PDB file of C-alpha atoms in Angstrom:
ATOM      1  CA  MET A   1      46.049 -73.938  10.290  1.00  0.00           C
ATOM      2  CA  THR A   2      42.971 -72.846  12.203  1.00  0.00           C
ATOM      3  CA  HIS A   3      40.347 -70.510  10.644  1.00  0.00           C
ATOM      4  CA  PHE A   4      38.098 -68.334  12.788  1.00  0.00           C
ATOM      5  CA  ASN A   5      34.610 -67.317  11.660  1.00  0.00           C
ATOM      6  CA  CYS A   6      34.204 -63.579  12.472  1.00  0.00           C
ATOM      7  CA  LYS A   7      30.633 -63.209  11.167  1.00  0.00           C
ATOM      8  CA  PRO A   8      28.902 -64.108  14.478  1.00  0.00           C
ATOM      9  CA  LEU A   9      31.107 -61.572  16.288  1.00  0.00           C
ATOM     10  CA  VAL A  10      30.295 -58.821  13.759  1.00  0.00           C
ATOM     11  CA  LEU A  11      26.572 -59.619  13.993  1.00  0.00           C
ATOM     12  CA  ALA A  12      26.673 -59.527  17.783  1.00  0.00           C
ATOM     13  CA  ALA A  13      28.456 -56.168  17.751  1.00  0.00           C
ATOM     14  CA  ALA A  14      25.878 -54.762  15.325  1.00  0.00           C
ATOM     15  CA  LEU A  15      22.992 -55.950  17.495  1.00  0.00           C
ATOM     16  CA  LEU A  16      24.639 -54.458  20.579  1.00  0.00           C
ATOM     17  CA  THR A  17      25.085 -51.103  18.814  1.00  0.00           C
ATOM     18  CA  ALA A  18      21.469 -51.063  17.603  1.00  0.00           C
ATOM     19  CA  SER A  19      20.271 -51.924  21.093  1.00  0.00           C
ATOM     20  CA  SER A  20      22.355 -49.107  22.593  1.00  0.00           C
ATOM     21  CA  LEU A  21      21.000 -46.581  20.046  1.00  0.00           C
ATOM     22  CA  SER A  22      17.439 -47.717  20.705  1.00  0.00           C
ATOM     23  CA  GLN A  23      17.895 -47.267  24.445  1.00  0.00           C
ATOM     24  CA  ALA A  24      19.461 -43.830  23.927  1.00  0.00           C
ATOM     25  CA  GLN A  25      16.597 -42.711  21.687  1.00  0.00           C
ATOM     26  CA  THR A  26      14.060 -43.990  24.193  1.00  0.00           C
ATOM     27  CA  ALA A  27      15.830 -42.117  26.969  1.00  0.00           C
ATOM     28  CA  ASP A  28      15.822 -38.902  24.912  1.00  0.00           C
ATOM     29  CA  THR A  29      12.155 -39.197  23.927  1.00  0.00           C
ATOM     30  CA  PRO A  30       9.820 -37.828  26.636  1.00  0.00           C
ATOM     31  CA  ARG A  31       7.345 -40.312  28.020  1.00  0.00           C
ATOM     32  CA  ASN A  32       3.738 -39.353  28.773  1.00  0.00           C
ATOM     33  CA  ARG A  33       4.054 -36.354  26.487  1.00  0.00           C
ATOM     34  CA  VAL A  34       0.985 -34.150  26.002  1.00  0.00           C
ATOM     35  CA  ASP A  35       0.681 -31.522  23.261  1.00  0.00           C
ATOM     36  CA  PHE A  36      -1.863 -28.697  23.565  1.00  0.00           C
ATOM     37  CA  GLN A  37      -2.320 -24.951  23.123  1.00  0.00           C
ATOM     38  CA  SER A  38      -4.042 -21.965  24.673  1.00  0.00           C
ATOM     39  CA  GLU A  39      -5.165 -18.663  23.163  1.00  0.00           C
ATOM     40  CA  VAL A  40      -6.301 -15.321  24.530  1.00  0.00           C
ATOM     41  CA  SER A  41      -7.630 -12.383  22.533  1.00  0.00           C
ATOM     42  CA  GLN A  42      -8.820  -8.830  22.898  1.00  0.00           C
ATOM     43  CA  VAL A  43     -11.193  -6.810  20.729  1.00  0.00           C
ATOM     44  CA  MET A  44      -9.925  -3.267  20.333  1.00  0.00           C
ATOM     45  CA  PRO A  45     -10.840  -0.214  18.254  1.00  0.00           C
ATOM     46  CA  ASN A  46      -8.968   0.383  15.011  1.00  0.00           C
ATOM     47  CA  ASP A  47      -6.972   3.552  15.577  1.00  0.00           C
ATOM     48  CA  LEU A  48      -5.236   3.893  12.196  1.00  0.00           C
ATOM     49  CA  MET A  49      -6.744   4.705   8.810  1.00  0.00           C
ATOM     50  CA  ARG A  50      -5.029   3.810   5.534  1.00  0.00           C
ATOM     51  CA  ALA A  51      -6.107   4.748   2.030  1.00  0.00           C
ATOM     52  CA  THR A  52      -4.813   4.559  -1.530  1.00  0.00           C
ATOM     53  CA  LEU A  53      -5.749   7.055  -4.251  1.00  0.00           C
ATOM     54  CA  SER A  54      -4.711   6.984  -7.903  1.00  0.00           C
ATOM     55  CA  ILE A  55      -4.973   8.746 -11.229  1.00  0.00           C
ATOM     56  CA  GLU A  56      -4.703   7.345 -14.775  1.00  0.00           C
ATOM     57  CA  LEU A  57      -3.914   9.510 -17.795  1.00  0.00           C
ATOM     58  CA  SER A  58      -3.155   8.969 -21.486  1.00  0.00           C
ATOM     59  CA  ASP A  59      -0.947  10.886 -23.902  1.00  0.00           C
ATOM     60  CA  ARG A  60       0.809  10.271 -27.205  1.00  0.00           C
ATOM     61  CA  ASN A  61       4.007  11.701 -25.750  1.00  0.00           C
ATOM     62  CA  PRO A  62       5.433   9.605 -22.884  1.00  0.00           C
ATOM     63  CA  GLY A  63       7.394  12.599 -21.551  1.00  0.00           C
ATOM     64  CA  GLN A  64       4.285  14.754 -21.336  1.00  0.00           C
ATOM     65  CA  LEU A  65       2.438  11.876 -19.698  1.00  0.00           C
ATOM     66  CA  ALA A  66       5.123  11.545 -17.026  1.00  0.00           C
ATOM     67  CA  ARG A  67       5.031  15.283 -16.351  1.00  0.00           C
ATOM     68  CA  ALA A  68       1.231  15.281 -16.062  1.00  0.00           C
ATOM     69  CA  LEU A  69       1.306  12.400 -13.547  1.00  0.00           C
ATOM     70  CA  THR A  70       4.046  14.088 -11.529  1.00  0.00           C
ATOM     71  CA  GLN A  71       2.089  17.350 -11.491  1.00  0.00           C
ATOM     72  CA  ALA A  72      -1.028  15.553 -10.237  1.00  0.00           C
ATOM     73  CA  MET A  73       0.980  13.927  -7.451  1.00  0.00           C
ATOM     74  CA  ASN A  74       2.628  17.215  -6.485  1.00  0.00           C
ATOM     75  CA  GLU A  75      -0.754  18.929  -6.291  1.00  0.00           C
ATOM     76  CA  GLY A  76      -2.069  16.153  -4.057  1.00  0.00           C
ATOM     77  CA  LEU A  77       0.969  16.346  -1.795  1.00  0.00           C
ATOM     78  CA  ALA A  78       0.569  20.122  -1.591  1.00  0.00           C
ATOM     79  CA  LYS A  79      -2.989  19.688  -0.324  1.00  0.00           C
ATOM     80  CA  GLY A  80      -1.717  17.248   2.293  1.00  0.00           C
ATOM     81  CA  ARG A  81       0.700  19.815   3.770  1.00  0.00           C
ATOM     82  CA  GLY A  82      -2.254  21.589   5.316  1.00  0.00           C
ATOM     83  CA  PHE A  83      -3.055  18.520   7.429  1.00  0.00           C
ATOM     84  CA  SER A  84      -0.302  17.998   9.994  1.00  0.00           C
ATOM     85  CA  THR A  85      -1.943  14.888  11.487  1.00  0.00           C
ATOM     86  CA  VAL A  86      -2.144  13.088   8.119  1.00  0.00           C
ATOM     87  CA  LYS A  87       0.798  11.335   6.471  1.00  0.00           C
ATOM     88  CA  LEU A  88       0.611  11.548   2.674  1.00  0.00           C
ATOM     89  CA  ALA A  89       3.205  10.018   0.361  1.00  0.00           C
ATOM     90  CA  SER A  90       3.616   9.248  -3.329  1.00  0.00           C
ATOM     91  CA  GLY A  91       3.312   5.572  -4.220  1.00  0.00           C
ATOM     92  CA  ASN A  92       3.754   3.523  -7.384  1.00  0.00           C
ATOM     93  CA  GLN A  93       3.996   5.305 -10.725  1.00  0.00           C
ATOM     94  CA  GLN A  94       4.132   3.434 -14.027  1.00  0.00           C
ATOM     95  CA  SER A  95       3.321   3.795 -17.728  1.00  0.00           C
ATOM     96  CA  TRP A  96       2.714   1.352 -20.571  1.00  0.00           C
ATOM     97  CA  PRO A  97       2.214   1.513 -24.368  1.00  0.00           C
ATOM     98  CA  ILE A  98      -1.214   1.289 -25.996  1.00  0.00           C
ATOM     99  CA  TYR A  99      -1.392  -0.450 -29.406  1.00  0.00           C
ATOM    100  CA  ASN A 100      -4.180  -0.351 -31.977  1.00  0.00           C
ATOM    101  CA  ASP A 101      -5.665  -3.343 -33.816  1.00  0.00           C
ATOM    102  CA  LYS A 102      -2.733  -3.362 -36.240  1.00  0.00           C
ATOM    103  CA  GLN A 103      -0.252  -3.578 -33.337  1.00  0.00           C
ATOM    104  CA  LYS A 104       0.955  -0.073 -34.013  1.00  0.00           C
ATOM    105  CA  LEU A 105       1.880   2.150 -31.086  1.00  0.00           C
ATOM    106  CA  GLU A 106      -0.992   4.549 -30.610  1.00  0.00           C
ATOM    107  CA  SER A 107      -0.398   6.247 -27.243  1.00  0.00           C
ATOM    108  CA  TRP A 108       0.880   5.834 -23.707  1.00  0.00           C
ATOM    109  CA  ARG A 109      -1.097   5.373 -20.521  1.00  0.00           C
ATOM    110  CA  GLY A 110       0.197   5.928 -17.021  1.00  0.00           C
ATOM    111  CA  ARG A 111      -0.900   5.500 -13.445  1.00  0.00           C
ATOM    112  CA  ALA A 112       0.295   7.131 -10.223  1.00  0.00           C
ATOM    113  CA  GLU A 113      -0.702   6.582  -6.593  1.00  0.00           C
ATOM    114  CA  LEU A 114      -0.835   8.465  -3.325  1.00  0.00           C
ATOM    115  CA  THR A 115      -0.992   6.674   0.024  1.00  0.00           C
ATOM    116  CA  LEU A 116      -2.610   8.198   3.094  1.00  0.00           C
ATOM    117  CA  GLU A 117      -2.207   7.194   6.734  1.00  0.00           C
ATOM    118  CA  SER A 118      -3.577   8.874   9.848  1.00  0.00           C
ATOM    119  CA  LYS A 119      -5.011   8.385  13.325  1.00  0.00           C
ATOM    120  CA  ASP A 120      -7.026  11.569  12.930  1.00  0.00           C
ATOM    121  CA  PHE A 121     -10.033  10.189  11.073  1.00  0.00           C
ATOM    122  CA  LYS A 122     -11.790  13.548  10.797  1.00  0.00           C
ATOM    123  CA  ALA A 123      -8.813  15.288   9.202  1.00  0.00           C
ATOM    124  CA  ALA A 124      -8.126  12.289   6.954  1.00  0.00           C
ATOM    125  CA  GLY A 125     -11.737  12.272   5.770  1.00  0.00           C
ATOM    126  CA  GLU A 126     -11.581  15.968   4.929  1.00  0.00           C
ATOM    127  CA  LEU A 127      -8.331  15.545   2.986  1.00  0.00           C
ATOM    128  CA  LEU A 128      -9.766  12.550   1.102  1.00  0.00           C
ATOM    129  CA  SER A 129     -12.723  14.680   0.032  1.00  0.00           C
ATOM    130  CA  GLN A 130     -10.357  17.326  -1.341  1.00  0.00           C
ATOM    131  CA  LEU A 131      -8.078  14.830  -3.090  1.00  0.00           C
ATOM    132  CA  GLN A 132     -10.996  13.156  -4.867  1.00  0.00           C
ATOM    133  CA  ASP A 133     -11.483  16.289  -6.943  1.00  0.00           C
ATOM    134  CA  GLN A 134      -8.681  14.859  -9.088  1.00  0.00           C
ATOM    135  CA  LEU A 135      -7.843  11.387  -7.739  1.00  0.00           C
ATOM    136  CA  GLN A 136      -9.890   8.212  -7.342  1.00  0.00           C
ATOM    137  CA  LEU A 137     -10.150   6.329  -4.060  1.00  0.00           C
ATOM    138  CA  GLN A 138      -8.865   2.788  -4.676  1.00  0.00           C
ATOM    139  CA  GLY A 139      -8.593   1.337  -1.183  1.00  0.00           C
ATOM    140  CA  LEU A 140      -9.646   2.215   2.335  1.00  0.00           C
ATOM    141  CA  ASN A 141      -8.903   0.261   5.499  1.00  0.00           C
ATOM    142  CA  PHE A 142      -8.929   0.726   9.270  1.00  0.00           C
ATOM    143  CA  VAL A 143      -6.431  -1.204  11.389  1.00  0.00           C
ATOM    144  CA  VAL A 144      -4.892  -1.334  14.836  1.00  0.00           C
ATOM    145  CA  SER A 145      -1.659   0.671  14.741  1.00  0.00           C
ATOM    146  CA  GLU A 146       1.602  -1.173  15.327  1.00  0.00           C
ATOM    147  CA  GLU A 147       2.388   0.532  18.642  1.00  0.00           C
ATOM    148  CA  THR A 148      -1.112  -0.178  19.976  1.00  0.00           C
ATOM    149  CA  ARG A 149      -0.966  -3.795  18.793  1.00  0.00           C
ATOM    150  CA  LEU A 150       2.468  -4.406  20.340  1.00  0.00           C
ATOM    151  CA  ALA A 151       1.309  -2.992  23.684  1.00  0.00           C
ATOM    152  CA  ALA A 152      -1.749  -5.254  23.601  1.00  0.00           C
ATOM    153  CA  GLU A 153       0.326  -8.304  22.621  1.00  0.00           C
ATOM    154  CA  LYS A 154       2.676  -7.704  25.563  1.00  0.00           C
ATOM    155  CA  LYS A 155      -0.185  -8.083  28.049  1.00  0.00           C
ATOM    156  CA  LEU A 156      -1.861 -10.877  26.078  1.00  0.00           C
ATOM    157  CA  THR A 157       1.402 -12.863  26.039  1.00  0.00           C
ATOM    158  CA  THR A 158       1.482 -12.874  29.845  1.00  0.00           C
ATOM    159  CA  ASP A 159      -2.162 -13.949  29.927  1.00  0.00           C
ATOM    160  CA  ALA A 160      -1.635 -16.663  27.299  1.00  0.00           C
ATOM    161  CA  ILE A 161       1.312 -18.194  29.181  1.00  0.00           C
ATOM    162  CA  ALA A 162      -0.711 -18.146  32.403  1.00  0.00           C
ATOM    163  CA  ALA A 163      -3.558 -19.906  30.581  1.00  0.00           C
ATOM    164  CA  PHE A 164      -1.113 -22.477  29.200  1.00  0.00           C
ATOM    165  CA  ARG A 165       0.252 -23.201  32.680  1.00  0.00           C
ATOM    166  CA  GLU A 166      -3.271 -23.482  34.071  1.00  0.00           C
ATOM    167  CA  LYS A 167      -4.209 -25.968  31.366  1.00  0.00           C
ATOM    168  CA  ALA A 168      -0.993 -27.923  31.966  1.00  0.00           C
ATOM    169  CA  ASP A 169      -1.856 -28.237  35.649  1.00  0.00           C
ATOM    170  CA  ALA A 170      -5.381 -29.371  34.751  1.00  0.00           C
ATOM    171  CA  VAL A 171      -3.906 -32.096  32.508  1.00  0.00           C
ATOM    172  CA  ARG A 172      -1.578 -33.181  35.317  1.00  0.00           C
ATOM    173  CA  LEU A 173      -4.452 -33.477  37.778  1.00  0.00           C
ATOM    174  CA  ALA A 174      -6.641 -35.343  35.288  1.00  0.00           C
ATOM    175  CA  TRP A 175      -3.933 -37.958  34.749  1.00  0.00           C
ATOM    176  CA  GLY A 176      -3.038 -38.183  38.419  1.00  0.00           C
ATOM    177  CA  ALA A 177       0.565 -37.165  37.826  1.00  0.00           C
ATOM    178  CA  LYS A 178       2.697 -35.751  40.629  1.00  0.00           C
ATOM    179  CA  SER A 179       4.313 -33.075  38.463  1.00  0.00           C
ATOM    180  CA  TYR A 180       5.216 -32.148  34.906  1.00  0.00           C
ATOM    181  CA  SER A 181       8.111 -30.600  33.013  1.00  0.00           C
ATOM    182  CA  LEU A 182       7.946 -28.331  30.007  1.00  0.00           C
ATOM    183  CA  VAL A 183       9.286 -29.966  26.842  1.00  0.00           C
ATOM    184  CA  GLN A 184       8.757 -27.110  24.382  1.00  0.00           C
ATOM    185  CA  MET A 185       6.685 -23.945  23.933  1.00  0.00           C
ATOM    186  CA  ASN A 186       5.904 -21.708  20.948  1.00  0.00           C
ATOM    187  CA  LEU A 187       4.370 -18.223  20.873  1.00  0.00           C
ATOM    188  CA  GLY A 188       2.328 -16.725  18.053  1.00  0.00           C
ATOM    189  CA  SER A 189       0.099 -13.712  17.429  1.00  0.00           C
ATOM    190  CA  SER A 190      -2.501 -12.653  14.865  1.00  0.00           C
ATOM    191  CA  GLY A 191      -5.100 -10.014  14.113  1.00  0.00           C
ATOM    192  CA  GLY A 192      -5.105  -6.246  14.040  1.00  0.00           C
ATOM    193  CA  GLY A 193      -6.163  -5.874  10.419  1.00  0.00           C
ATOM    194  CA  GLY A 194      -4.002  -4.772   7.510  1.00  0.00           C
ATOM    195  CA  GLY A 195      -3.813  -4.325   3.759  1.00  0.00           C
ATOM    196  CA  TYR A 196      -5.528  -1.978   1.351  1.00  0.00           C
ATOM    197  CA  PRO A 197      -8.734  -3.696   0.208  1.00  0.00           C
ATOM    198  CA  ARG A 198     -10.837  -2.055  -2.481  1.00  0.00           C
ATOM    199  CA  PRO A 199     -14.010  -0.643  -0.891  1.00  0.00           C
ATOM    200  CA  PRO A 200     -17.470  -1.266  -2.341  1.00  0.00           C
ATOM    201  CA  MET A 201     -18.512   1.204  -5.043  1.00  0.00           C
ATOM    202  CA  ALA A 202     -21.243   2.560  -2.769  1.00  0.00           C
ATOM    203  CA  MET A 203     -18.621   3.476  -0.161  1.00  0.00           C
ATOM    204  CA  MET A 204     -16.410   5.142  -2.787  1.00  0.00           C
ATOM    205  CA  MET A 205     -19.332   7.277  -4.019  1.00  0.00           C
ATOM    206  CA  LYS A 206     -20.265   8.157  -0.447  1.00  0.00           C
ATOM    207  CA  MET A 207     -16.686   9.230   0.281  1.00  0.00           C
ATOM    208  CA  ALA A 208     -16.637  11.377  -2.865  1.00  0.00           C
ATOM    209  CA  ASP A 209     -19.898  13.109  -1.925  1.00  0.00           C
ATOM    210  CA  ALA A 210     -19.146  13.407   1.783  1.00  0.00           C
ATOM    211  CA  ALA A 211     -18.968  16.855   3.300  1.00  0.00           C
ATOM    212  CA  PRO A 212     -15.529  18.009   4.511  1.00  0.00           C
ATOM    213  CA  GLY A 213     -14.810  16.752   8.007  1.00  0.00           C
ATOM    214  CA  ALA A 214     -17.428  13.979   7.857  1.00  0.00           C
ATOM    215  CA  GLU A 215     -17.158  11.530  10.756  1.00  0.00           C
ATOM    216  CA  MET A 216     -15.646   8.156   9.895  1.00  0.00           C
ATOM    217  CA  ALA A 217     -15.959   5.025  12.055  1.00  0.00           C
ATOM    218  CA  GLY A 218     -12.934   2.760  12.158  1.00  0.00           C
ATOM    219  CA  GLY A 219     -14.602  -0.314  13.638  1.00  0.00           C
ATOM    220  CA  GLU A 220     -12.802  -2.947  15.695  1.00  0.00           C
ATOM    221  CA  SER A 221     -10.271  -5.743  15.260  1.00  0.00           C
ATOM    222  CA  ARG A 222      -9.390  -8.778  17.344  1.00  0.00           C
ATOM    223  CA  VAL A 223      -5.777  -9.224  18.456  1.00  0.00           C
ATOM    224  CA  SER A 224      -4.826 -12.732  19.595  1.00  0.00           C
ATOM    225  CA  VAL A 225      -1.816 -14.434  21.151  1.00  0.00           C
ATOM    226  CA  ASN A 226      -1.531 -18.210  21.233  1.00  0.00           C
ATOM    227  CA  VAL A 227       0.812 -20.526  23.092  1.00  0.00           C
ATOM    228  CA  SER A 228       1.388 -24.087  21.906  1.00  0.00           C
ATOM    229  CA  GLY A 229       3.719 -26.597  23.451  1.00  0.00           C
ATOM    230  CA  SER A 230       4.329 -29.954  25.087  1.00  0.00           C
ATOM    231  CA  ILE A 231       4.691 -31.158  28.651  1.00  0.00           C
ATOM    232  CA  GLU A 232       5.932 -34.446  30.101  1.00  0.00           C
ATOM    233  CA  LEU A 233       3.889 -35.903  32.946  1.00  0.00           C
ATOM    234  CA  LYS A 234       5.810 -37.407  35.842  1.00  0.00           C
ATOM    235  CA  HIS A 235       4.202 -40.042  38.077  1.00  0.00           C
TER     236      HIS A 235
END
């Protein structure tokens, strides 16, 4: 009876399979691949003002505290109705217990917020002055509005892609390649400002003492669009 040794055949088949996979991976992996990015930006005026105001009160009766906070918010909102170009809305409202040294409930303290948003800086400044008779200014920020930012990004995207293509052609010429093909490309954007940072105390005092209708400067922000990607050089 004759016995055949199959191990060499199995080993040969395994080597052949590994070789085929290696060749397939090499064929799928771009040769002469170059990764780079380009970015274009534009400095533009902030056209939107955002502010946060708040009030904190204390009372032994949590129901009375809630009513007092609600009344303060309603009075603030009523003042805002006289300014059609300013968007005023109630924000967070919360309360918490206050304990004495013996861990006995002593009173309740609550906090309520109003948020302000407007492109009319003069009207917004006047309303802020009126609201600060009762509320405290907690945050003030100037940003590029979403519609303005999106319009800017649309143009910047075209410019960024053109810059990417120009750089790709420069890479091709530098390496003496006849042509190139795009392997991948990613788009990203940044800038325009945002958030509600707490202003310096000097600014808060100046806002409180400012005359109604005082001019307010929004400053500028940089909006950027970047393109990153890879090309394959062909010789």
